[in-house]
Coordinates of C-alpha atoms in Angstrom, one line a residue:
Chain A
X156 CA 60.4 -16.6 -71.2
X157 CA 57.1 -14.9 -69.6
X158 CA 55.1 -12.4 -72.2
X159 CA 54.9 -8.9 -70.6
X160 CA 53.2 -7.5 -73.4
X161 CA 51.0 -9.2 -75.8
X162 CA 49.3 -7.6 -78.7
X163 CA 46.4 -9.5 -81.0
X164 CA 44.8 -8.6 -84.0
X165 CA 45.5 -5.0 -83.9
X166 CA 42.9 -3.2 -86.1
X167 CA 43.3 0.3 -85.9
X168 CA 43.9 3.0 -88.7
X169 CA 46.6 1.5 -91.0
X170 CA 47.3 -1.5 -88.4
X171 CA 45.4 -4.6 -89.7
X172 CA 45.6 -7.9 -87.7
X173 CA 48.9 -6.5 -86.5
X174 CA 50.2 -9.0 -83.7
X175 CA 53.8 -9.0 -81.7
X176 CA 54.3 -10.2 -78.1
X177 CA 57.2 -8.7 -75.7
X178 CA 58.9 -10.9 -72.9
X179 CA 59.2 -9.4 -69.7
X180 CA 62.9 -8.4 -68.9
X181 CA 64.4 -7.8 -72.7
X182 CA 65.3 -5.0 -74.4
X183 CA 63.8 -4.5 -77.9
X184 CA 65.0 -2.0 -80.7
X185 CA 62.0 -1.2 -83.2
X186 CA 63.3 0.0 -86.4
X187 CA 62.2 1.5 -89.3
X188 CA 62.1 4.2 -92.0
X189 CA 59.7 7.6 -92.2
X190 CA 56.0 6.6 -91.8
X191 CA 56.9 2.9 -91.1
X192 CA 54.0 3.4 -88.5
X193 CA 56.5 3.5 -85.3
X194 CA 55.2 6.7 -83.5
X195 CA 51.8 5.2 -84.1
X196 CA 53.0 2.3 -82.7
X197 CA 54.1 3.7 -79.4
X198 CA 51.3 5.5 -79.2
X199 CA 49.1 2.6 -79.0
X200 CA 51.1 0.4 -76.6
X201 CA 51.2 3.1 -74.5
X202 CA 47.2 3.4 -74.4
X203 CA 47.8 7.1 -75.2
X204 CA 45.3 6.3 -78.4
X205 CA 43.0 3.8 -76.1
X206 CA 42.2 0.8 -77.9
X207 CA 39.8 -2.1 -77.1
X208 CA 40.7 -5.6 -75.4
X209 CA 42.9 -5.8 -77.8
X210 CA 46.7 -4.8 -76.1
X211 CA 47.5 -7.0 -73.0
X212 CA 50.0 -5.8 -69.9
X213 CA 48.9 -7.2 -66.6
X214 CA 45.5 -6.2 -68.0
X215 CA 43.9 -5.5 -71.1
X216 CA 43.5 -2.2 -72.6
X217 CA 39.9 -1.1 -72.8
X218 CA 38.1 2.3 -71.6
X219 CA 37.6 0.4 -67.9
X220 CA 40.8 -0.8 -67.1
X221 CA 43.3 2.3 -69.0
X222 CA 44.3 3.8 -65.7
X223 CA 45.8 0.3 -64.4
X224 CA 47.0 -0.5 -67.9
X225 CA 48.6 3.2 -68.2
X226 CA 50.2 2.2 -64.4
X227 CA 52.4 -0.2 -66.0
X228 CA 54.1 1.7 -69.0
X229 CA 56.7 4.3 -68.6
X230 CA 57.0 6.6 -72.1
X231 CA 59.1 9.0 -73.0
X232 CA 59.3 11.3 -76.0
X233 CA 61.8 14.0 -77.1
X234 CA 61.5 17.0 -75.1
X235 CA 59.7 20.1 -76.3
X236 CA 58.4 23.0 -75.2
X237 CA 55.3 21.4 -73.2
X238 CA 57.1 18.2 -71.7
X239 CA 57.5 20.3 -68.2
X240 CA 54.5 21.4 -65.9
X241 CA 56.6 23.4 -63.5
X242 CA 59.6 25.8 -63.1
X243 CA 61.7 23.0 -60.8
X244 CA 63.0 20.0 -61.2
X245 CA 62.2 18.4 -57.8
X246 CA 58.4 19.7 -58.4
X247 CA 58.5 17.2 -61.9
X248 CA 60.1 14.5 -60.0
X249 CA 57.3 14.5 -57.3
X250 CA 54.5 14.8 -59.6
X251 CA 54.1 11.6 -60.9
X252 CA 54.6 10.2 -57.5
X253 CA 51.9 12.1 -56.1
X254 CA 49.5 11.3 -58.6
X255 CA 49.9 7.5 -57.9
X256 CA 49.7 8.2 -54.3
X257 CA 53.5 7.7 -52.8
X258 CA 54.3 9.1 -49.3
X259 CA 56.4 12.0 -49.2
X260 CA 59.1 9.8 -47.8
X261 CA 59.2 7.1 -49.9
X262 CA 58.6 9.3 -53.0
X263 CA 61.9 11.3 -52.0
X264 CA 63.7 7.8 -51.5
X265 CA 62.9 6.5 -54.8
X266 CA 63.9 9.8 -56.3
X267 CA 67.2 9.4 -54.9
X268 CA 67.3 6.0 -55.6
X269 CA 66.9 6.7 -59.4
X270 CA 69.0 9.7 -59.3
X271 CA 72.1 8.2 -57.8
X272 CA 71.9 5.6 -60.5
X273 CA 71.9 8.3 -63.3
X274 CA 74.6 10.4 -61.8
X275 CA 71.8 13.5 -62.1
X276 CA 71.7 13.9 -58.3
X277 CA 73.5 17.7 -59.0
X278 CA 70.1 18.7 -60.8
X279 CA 67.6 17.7 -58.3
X280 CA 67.3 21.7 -56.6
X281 CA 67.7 23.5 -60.8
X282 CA 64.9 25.1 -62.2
X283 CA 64.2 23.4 -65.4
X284 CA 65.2 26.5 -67.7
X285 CA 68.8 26.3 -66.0
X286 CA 69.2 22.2 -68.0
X287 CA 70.7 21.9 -71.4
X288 CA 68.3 20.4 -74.1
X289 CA 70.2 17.2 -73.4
X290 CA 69.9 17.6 -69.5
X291 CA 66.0 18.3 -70.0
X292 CA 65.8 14.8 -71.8
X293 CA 67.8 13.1 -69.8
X294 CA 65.1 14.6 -67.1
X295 CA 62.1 12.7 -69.1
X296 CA 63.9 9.4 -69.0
X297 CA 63.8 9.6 -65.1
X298 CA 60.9 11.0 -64.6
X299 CA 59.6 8.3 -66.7
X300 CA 61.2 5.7 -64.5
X301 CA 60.1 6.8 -61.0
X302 CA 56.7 4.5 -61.1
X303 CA 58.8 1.6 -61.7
X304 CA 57.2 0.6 -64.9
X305 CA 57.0 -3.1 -66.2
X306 CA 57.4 -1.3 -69.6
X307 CA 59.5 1.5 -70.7
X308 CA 58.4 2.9 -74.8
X309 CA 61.0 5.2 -75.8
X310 CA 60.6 7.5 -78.8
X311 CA 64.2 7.7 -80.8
X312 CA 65.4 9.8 -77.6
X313 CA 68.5 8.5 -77.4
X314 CA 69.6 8.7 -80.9
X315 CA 70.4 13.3 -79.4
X316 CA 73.1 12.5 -77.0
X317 CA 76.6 11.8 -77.7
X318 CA 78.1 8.5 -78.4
X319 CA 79.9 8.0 -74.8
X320 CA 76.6 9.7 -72.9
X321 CA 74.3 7.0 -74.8
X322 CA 76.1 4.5 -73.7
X323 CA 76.2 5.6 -70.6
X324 CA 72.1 5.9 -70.3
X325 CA 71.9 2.7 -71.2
X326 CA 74.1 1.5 -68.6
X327 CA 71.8 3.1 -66.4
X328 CA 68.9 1.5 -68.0
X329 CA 70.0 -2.1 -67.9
X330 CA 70.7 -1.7 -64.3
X331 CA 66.8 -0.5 -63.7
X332 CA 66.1 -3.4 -65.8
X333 CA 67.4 -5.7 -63.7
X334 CA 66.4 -4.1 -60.4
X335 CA 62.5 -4.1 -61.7
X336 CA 62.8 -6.7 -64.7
X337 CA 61.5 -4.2 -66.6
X338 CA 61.0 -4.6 -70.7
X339 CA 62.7 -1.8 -72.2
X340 CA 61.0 -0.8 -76.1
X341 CA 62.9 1.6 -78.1
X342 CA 61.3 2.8 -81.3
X343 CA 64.0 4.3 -83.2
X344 CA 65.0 5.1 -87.4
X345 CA 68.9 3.6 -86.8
X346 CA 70.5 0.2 -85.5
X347 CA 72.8 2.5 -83.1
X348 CA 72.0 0.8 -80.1
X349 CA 71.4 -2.8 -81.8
X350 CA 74.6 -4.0 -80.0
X351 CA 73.1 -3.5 -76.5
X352 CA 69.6 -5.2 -77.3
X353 CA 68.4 -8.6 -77.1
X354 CA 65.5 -8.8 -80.1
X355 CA 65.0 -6.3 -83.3
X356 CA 62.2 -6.2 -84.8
X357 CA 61.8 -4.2 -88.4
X358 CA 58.4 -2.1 -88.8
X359 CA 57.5 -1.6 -92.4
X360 CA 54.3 0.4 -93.5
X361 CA 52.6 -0.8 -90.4
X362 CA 54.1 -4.3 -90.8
X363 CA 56.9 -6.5 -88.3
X364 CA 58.8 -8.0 -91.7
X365 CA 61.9 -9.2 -89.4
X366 CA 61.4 -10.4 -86.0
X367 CA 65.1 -11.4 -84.7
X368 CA 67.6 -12.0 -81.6
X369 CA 70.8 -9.4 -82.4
X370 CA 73.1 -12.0 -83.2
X371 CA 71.2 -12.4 -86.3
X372 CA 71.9 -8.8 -87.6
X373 CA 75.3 -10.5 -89.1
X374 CA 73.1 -12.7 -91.6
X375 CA 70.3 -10.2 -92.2
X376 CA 71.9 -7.0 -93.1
X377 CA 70.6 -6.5 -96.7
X378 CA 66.9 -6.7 -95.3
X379 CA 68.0 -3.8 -93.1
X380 CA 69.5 -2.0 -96.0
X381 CA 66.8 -2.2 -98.6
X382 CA 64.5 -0.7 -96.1
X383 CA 66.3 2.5 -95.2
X384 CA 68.3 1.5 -91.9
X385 CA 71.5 1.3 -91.6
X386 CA 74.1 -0.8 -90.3
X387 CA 76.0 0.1 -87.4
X388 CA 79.4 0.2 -87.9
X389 CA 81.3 -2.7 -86.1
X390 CA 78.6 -4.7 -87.5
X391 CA 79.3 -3.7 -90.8
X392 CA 82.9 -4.3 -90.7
X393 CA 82.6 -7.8 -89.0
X394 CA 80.4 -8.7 -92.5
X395 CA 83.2 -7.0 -95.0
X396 CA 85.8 -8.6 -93.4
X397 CA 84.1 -12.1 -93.3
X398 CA 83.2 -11.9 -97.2
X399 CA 86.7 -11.2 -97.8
X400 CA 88.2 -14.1 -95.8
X401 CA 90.1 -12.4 -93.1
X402 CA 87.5 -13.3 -90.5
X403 CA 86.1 -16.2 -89.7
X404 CA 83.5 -15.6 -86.6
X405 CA 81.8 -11.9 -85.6
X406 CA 83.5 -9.8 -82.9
X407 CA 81.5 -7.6 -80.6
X408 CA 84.8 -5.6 -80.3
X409 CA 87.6 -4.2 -82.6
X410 CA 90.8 -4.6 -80.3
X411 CA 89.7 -8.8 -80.1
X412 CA 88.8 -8.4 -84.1
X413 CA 92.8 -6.2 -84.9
X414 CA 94.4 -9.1 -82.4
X415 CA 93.2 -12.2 -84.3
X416 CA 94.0 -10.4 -87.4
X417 CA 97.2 -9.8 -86.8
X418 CA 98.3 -12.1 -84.4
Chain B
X152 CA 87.7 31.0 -101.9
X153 CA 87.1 31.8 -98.2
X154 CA 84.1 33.2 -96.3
X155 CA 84.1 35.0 -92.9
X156 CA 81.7 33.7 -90.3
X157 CA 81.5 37.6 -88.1
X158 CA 82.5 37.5 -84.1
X159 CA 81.4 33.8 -84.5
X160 CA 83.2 33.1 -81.7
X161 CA 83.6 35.4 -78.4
X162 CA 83.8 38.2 -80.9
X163 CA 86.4 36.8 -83.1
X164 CA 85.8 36.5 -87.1
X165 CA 86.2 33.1 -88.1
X166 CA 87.5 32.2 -91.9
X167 CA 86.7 29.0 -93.6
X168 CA 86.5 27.6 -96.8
X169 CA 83.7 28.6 -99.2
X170 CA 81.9 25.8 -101.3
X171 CA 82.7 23.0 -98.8
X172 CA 80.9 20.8 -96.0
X173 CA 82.3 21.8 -93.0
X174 CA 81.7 20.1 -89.8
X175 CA 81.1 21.6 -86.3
X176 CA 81.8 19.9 -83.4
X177 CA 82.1 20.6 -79.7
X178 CA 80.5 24.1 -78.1
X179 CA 78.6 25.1 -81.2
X180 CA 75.2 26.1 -80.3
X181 CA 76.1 29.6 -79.6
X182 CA 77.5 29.5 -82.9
X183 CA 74.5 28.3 -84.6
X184 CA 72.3 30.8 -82.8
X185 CA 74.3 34.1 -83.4
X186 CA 74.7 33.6 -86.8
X187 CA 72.8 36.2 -88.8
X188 CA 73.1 37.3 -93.2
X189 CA 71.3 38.1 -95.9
X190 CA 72.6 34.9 -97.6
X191 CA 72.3 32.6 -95.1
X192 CA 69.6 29.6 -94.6
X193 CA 69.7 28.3 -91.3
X194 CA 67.5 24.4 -91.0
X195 CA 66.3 25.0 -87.1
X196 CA 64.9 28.7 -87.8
X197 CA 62.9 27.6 -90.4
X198 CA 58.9 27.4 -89.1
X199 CA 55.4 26.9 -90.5
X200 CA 52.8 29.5 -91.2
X201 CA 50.0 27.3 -93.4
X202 CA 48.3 24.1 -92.0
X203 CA 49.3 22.0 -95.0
X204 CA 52.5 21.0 -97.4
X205 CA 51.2 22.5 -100.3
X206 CA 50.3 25.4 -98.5
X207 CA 53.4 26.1 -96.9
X208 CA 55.5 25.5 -100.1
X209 CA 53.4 27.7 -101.7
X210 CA 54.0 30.7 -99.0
X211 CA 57.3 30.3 -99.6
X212 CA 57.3 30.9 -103.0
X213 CA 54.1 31.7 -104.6
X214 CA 53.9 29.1 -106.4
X215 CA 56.9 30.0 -108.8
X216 CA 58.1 26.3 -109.3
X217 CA 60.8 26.2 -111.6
X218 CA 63.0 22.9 -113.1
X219 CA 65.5 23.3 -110.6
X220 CA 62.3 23.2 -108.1
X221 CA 60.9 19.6 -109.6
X222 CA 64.7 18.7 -109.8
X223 CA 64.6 19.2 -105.8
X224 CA 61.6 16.9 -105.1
X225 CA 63.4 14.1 -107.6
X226 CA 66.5 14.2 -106.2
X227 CA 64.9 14.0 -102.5
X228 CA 62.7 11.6 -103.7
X229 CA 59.5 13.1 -102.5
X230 CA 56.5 11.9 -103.7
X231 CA 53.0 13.6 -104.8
X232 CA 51.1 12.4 -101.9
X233 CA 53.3 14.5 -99.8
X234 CA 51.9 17.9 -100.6
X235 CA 49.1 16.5 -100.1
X236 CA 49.2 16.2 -95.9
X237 CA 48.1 18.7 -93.3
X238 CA 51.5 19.3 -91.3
X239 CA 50.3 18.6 -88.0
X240 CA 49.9 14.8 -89.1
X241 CA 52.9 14.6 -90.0
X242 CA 55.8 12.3 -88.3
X243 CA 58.9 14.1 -86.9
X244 CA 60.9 12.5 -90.3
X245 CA 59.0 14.4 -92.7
X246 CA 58.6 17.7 -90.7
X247 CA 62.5 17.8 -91.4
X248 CA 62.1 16.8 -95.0
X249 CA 59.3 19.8 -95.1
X250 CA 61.9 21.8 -93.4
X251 CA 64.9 21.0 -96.2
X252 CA 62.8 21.7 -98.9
X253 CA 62.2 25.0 -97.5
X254 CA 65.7 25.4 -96.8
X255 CA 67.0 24.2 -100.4
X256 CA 64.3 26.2 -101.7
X257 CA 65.1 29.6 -100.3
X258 CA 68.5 29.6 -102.3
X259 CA 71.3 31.1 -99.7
X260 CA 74.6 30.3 -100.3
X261 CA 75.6 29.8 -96.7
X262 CA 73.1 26.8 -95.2
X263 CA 73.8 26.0 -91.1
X264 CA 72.4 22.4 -90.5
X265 CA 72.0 21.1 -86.6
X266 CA 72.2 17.4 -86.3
X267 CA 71.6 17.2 -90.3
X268 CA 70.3 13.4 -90.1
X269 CA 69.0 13.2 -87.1
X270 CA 65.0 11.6 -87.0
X271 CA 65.6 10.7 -91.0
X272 CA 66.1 7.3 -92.9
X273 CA 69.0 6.0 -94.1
X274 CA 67.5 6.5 -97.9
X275 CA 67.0 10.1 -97.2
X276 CA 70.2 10.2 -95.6
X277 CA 71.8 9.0 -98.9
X278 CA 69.7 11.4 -101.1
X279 CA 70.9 14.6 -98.6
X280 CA 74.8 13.8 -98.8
X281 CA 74.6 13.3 -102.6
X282 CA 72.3 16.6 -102.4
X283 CA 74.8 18.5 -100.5
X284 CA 77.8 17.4 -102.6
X285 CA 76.0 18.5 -105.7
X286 CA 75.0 22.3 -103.8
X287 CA 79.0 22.7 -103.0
X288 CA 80.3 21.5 -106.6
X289 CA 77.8 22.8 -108.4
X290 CA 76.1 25.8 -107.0
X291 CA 79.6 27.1 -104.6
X292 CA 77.2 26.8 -101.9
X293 CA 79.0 26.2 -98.3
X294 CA 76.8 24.2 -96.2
X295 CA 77.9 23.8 -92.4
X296 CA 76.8 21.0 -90.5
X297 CA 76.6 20.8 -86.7
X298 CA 76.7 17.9 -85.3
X299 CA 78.0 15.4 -82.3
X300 CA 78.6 12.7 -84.6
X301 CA 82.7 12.1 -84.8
X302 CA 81.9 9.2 -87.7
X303 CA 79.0 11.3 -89.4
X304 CA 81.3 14.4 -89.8
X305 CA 84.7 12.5 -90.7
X306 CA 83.2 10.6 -93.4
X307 CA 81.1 13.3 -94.8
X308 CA 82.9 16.9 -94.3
X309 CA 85.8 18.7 -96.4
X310 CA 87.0 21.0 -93.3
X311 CA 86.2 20.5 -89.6
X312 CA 85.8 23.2 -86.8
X313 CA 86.6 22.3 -83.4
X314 CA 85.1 24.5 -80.5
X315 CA 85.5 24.4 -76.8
X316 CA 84.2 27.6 -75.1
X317 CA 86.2 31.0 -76.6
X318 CA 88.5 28.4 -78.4
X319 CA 88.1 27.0 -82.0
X320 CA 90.6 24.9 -84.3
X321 CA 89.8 25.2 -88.5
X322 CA 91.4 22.7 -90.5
X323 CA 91.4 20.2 -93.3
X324 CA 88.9 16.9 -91.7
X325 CA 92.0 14.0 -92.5
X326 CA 94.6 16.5 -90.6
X327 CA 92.6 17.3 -87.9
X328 CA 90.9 13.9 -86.9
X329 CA 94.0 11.7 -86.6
X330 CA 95.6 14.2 -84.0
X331 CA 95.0 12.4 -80.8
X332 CA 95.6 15.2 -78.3
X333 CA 93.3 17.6 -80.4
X334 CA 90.5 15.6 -80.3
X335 CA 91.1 15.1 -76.5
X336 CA 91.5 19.3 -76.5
X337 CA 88.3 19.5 -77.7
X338 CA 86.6 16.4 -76.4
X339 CA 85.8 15.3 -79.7
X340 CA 85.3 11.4 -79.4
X341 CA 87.3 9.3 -82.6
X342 CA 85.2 8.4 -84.9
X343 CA 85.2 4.4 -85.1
X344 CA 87.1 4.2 -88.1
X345 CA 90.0 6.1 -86.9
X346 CA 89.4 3.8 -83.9
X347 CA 90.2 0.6 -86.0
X348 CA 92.7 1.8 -87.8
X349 CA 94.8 3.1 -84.6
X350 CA 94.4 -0.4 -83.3
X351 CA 95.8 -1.9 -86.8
X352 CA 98.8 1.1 -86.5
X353 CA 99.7 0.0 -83.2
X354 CA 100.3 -4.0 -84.1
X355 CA 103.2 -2.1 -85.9
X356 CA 101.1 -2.0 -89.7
X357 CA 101.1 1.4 -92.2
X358 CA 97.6 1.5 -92.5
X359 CA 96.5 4.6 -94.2
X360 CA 93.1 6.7 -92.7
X361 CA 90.6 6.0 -94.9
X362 CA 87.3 7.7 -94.3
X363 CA 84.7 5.1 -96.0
X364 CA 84.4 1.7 -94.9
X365 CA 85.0 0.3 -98.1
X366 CA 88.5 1.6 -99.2
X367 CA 89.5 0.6 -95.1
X368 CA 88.8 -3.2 -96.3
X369 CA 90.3 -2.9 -99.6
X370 CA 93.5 -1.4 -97.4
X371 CA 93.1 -4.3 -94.8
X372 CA 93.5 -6.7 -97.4
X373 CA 96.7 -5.2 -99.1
X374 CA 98.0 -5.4 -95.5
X375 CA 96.9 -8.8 -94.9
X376 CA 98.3 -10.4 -97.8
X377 CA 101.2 -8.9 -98.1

């Protein structure tokens, strides 16, 4: 696998000699409880706090080189009341495009492009204030999108929307993922979306303690417990059933799981 | 007991249960922003005058700590430390942990809760369900979560309310979420339990509804080895 992101001997506030490293083209869930250091986190990756040499993507992080490192990271964050600039939707859309110096034309063709793939195409000619909260976030996620990013950092903004709406976003996220082989980082206080990762990694005080692929979750779930996060559910009944005999292997869905059961 | 939430609904009076956990589900924003009352304490309307913890608990209440006050911060867990941080610093977890204090604090019977777990821990998500049992058996209190969260409100909630626009369904959580063409009604998604255990019904086996994980294996393995 090729790194996209490499961090080394991270020394900053209550990171000390914090290390990790990020290949290009997996999704990672980031887990852990209040103050585990995960907004921080973000922060930093994203050069939003501006480090020295000491975060790699494409480039290193340092006071010279921040605009092309920043070039390569898409972020969101949950919406609030400043996350918009103007009163349109199309006039956020262009914006960022703008600013890195797209044509008109090819800036409305990779908003369509992006659009089409989120179903959000009805939106593009609303004023902002006309979205629902979960409209305005789904917003940020494109917007954050449109500079096709090598990395995406996302903030527990998922976690809001409904269970068949999540899964739908991250339908639409894969598929950018594969178009771009983009790296997709999602910081978050729950294993919700553990099923549709590749890696987790556990953050404690400013700490990774667990570093693994998601097929591992089945033989690690007490370290998850015993710091605050829990289990998702078909995860937590594949375990159950296992310790009392009536499975023998882990099922990624319950109609396989009832069918072997009760065959 | 029952209490009556006023033209709660496209001007019609609702009537629930008093010293339960309700759940609301579907079209309940509206809901959550008419409400008005003396008595009630609503999570999302609470907001911050001072700059720091201490400072803003004290606003609140002058400083007139009682033992059901330090029985609060033990059964939340909250540490010392805590009052001691400036509120801008701190992460979106413990704004809402500053924010249920305050709520728990002001002493309404009638508490409306959006999204009641949402940006918090699994720990404090423990210590808030055993909290809110303890307000309803204890103190009659009737706390009324919103939420989006089919497996969140099944497992947690006495009574559910259902809303889709002008209409609304009351009732009993274990009647209400095993009726298939209600929860298509009111686009209410099944909460994976209920899931499981319609699969397990359909292979032709009585499995009851449980609403905790645990008690489903126990059930599963009754079945099983029968």
């Amino acid at each position: 696998m090729v790194k996209i992101m490499d961090v080394q001997n991270l020394n900053y506030q209550k990171f000390k000699n914090f290390n990790v490293s990020f290949d290009k083209g997996l999704y990672y869930l980031i887990v852990g409880e209040i103050d585990s250091g995960k907004t921080n986190l973000l922060n930093l990756l994203s050069g939003i706090i501006p480090t020295d040499n000491m975060i790699f993507c494409e480039t290193f992080l340092n006071k010279k080189n921040r605009y092309e490192f920043i070039k390569n990271i898409g972020v969101v964050k949950r919406v609030c009341e400043n996350s918009f600039y103007y009163q349109k939707v199309k006039s956020e859309l262009l914006e960022p495009l703008n600013n890195l110096g797209y044509s008109k034309n090819d800036s409305e063709r990779r908003i369509r492009e992006v659009l089409k793939i989120f179903d959000f195409e009805k939106n593009l000619n609303s004023k902002i204030s006309e979205l629902t909260s979960l409209e305005k976030q789904e917003l940020l996620i494109i917007i954050s999108l449109l500079h096709q990013p090598k990395v995406l950092l996302m903030d527990n903004v998922l976690s809001i929307f409904p269970v068949d709406k999540r899964i739908f976003l991250i339908k639409c996220l894969k598929k950018m993922m594969k178009h771009n082989n983009m790296t997709i980082i999602e910081f978050s206080d729950n294993l919700e979306n553990s099923l549709f990762c590749d890696q987790i990694l556990l953050l404690k005080k400013y700490q990774i303690i667990k570093n693994i692929p998601k097929e591992e979750l089945y033989n690690n779930d007490q370290i998850f417990y015993s710091n605050n996060i829990e289990i998702p559910f078909l995860v937590d009944l594949n375990i159950k059933l296992r310790m009392y005999g009536l499975i023998n292997k882990n099922y990624d869905n319950m109609k396989d799981m009832v069918n072997d059961i009760w065959k | 007991m029952e209490i009556v939430l006023k033209k709660a609904i496209s001007g019609q009076n609702i009537k629930i249960r008093s010293a339960k956990i309700i759940g609301v589900m579907g079209d309940y924003n509206t809901l959550f922003q008419s409400i008005k009352g003396k008595n009630v304490g609503i999570l999302s309307n609470i907001t911050f005058k001072t700059e720091s913890v201490y400072d803003e608990i004290e606003h609140y209440f002058e400083g007139k700590f009682t033992h059901d006050t330090e029985k609060l911060f033990q059964d939340l867990n909250i540490k010392r430390s805590f009052f001691d941080q400036k509120i801008n610093e701190l992460s979106s977890g413990k704004i809402k942990v500053l924010k249920y204090m305050i709520l728990f604090l002001q002493n309404k019977q009638v508490l409306f809760i959006d999204e009641p777990f949402q940006d918090l821990d699994y720990g404090m998500k423990k210590r808030l369900i055993n909290l809110f049992h303890k307000l309803t058996r204890e103190k009659n209190k009737t706390i009324i979560l919103g939420s989006a969260d089919s497996n969140l409100i099944y497992s947690l909630c006495d009574d559910v309310l259902f809303i889709k626009k002008d209409d609304y369904l009351y009732g009993k959580t274990e009647d209400l979420f095993i009726q298939k063409d209600t929860l298509k009604k009111y686009n209410i998604i099944n909460p994976e339990i209920i899931d499981f255990i319609n699969l397990v019904r359909e292979k032709g086996v009585n499995l009851r509804y449980s609403r905790d994980i645990r008690d489903l294996i126990k059930d599963v393995y009754k079945c099983v080895k029968k």
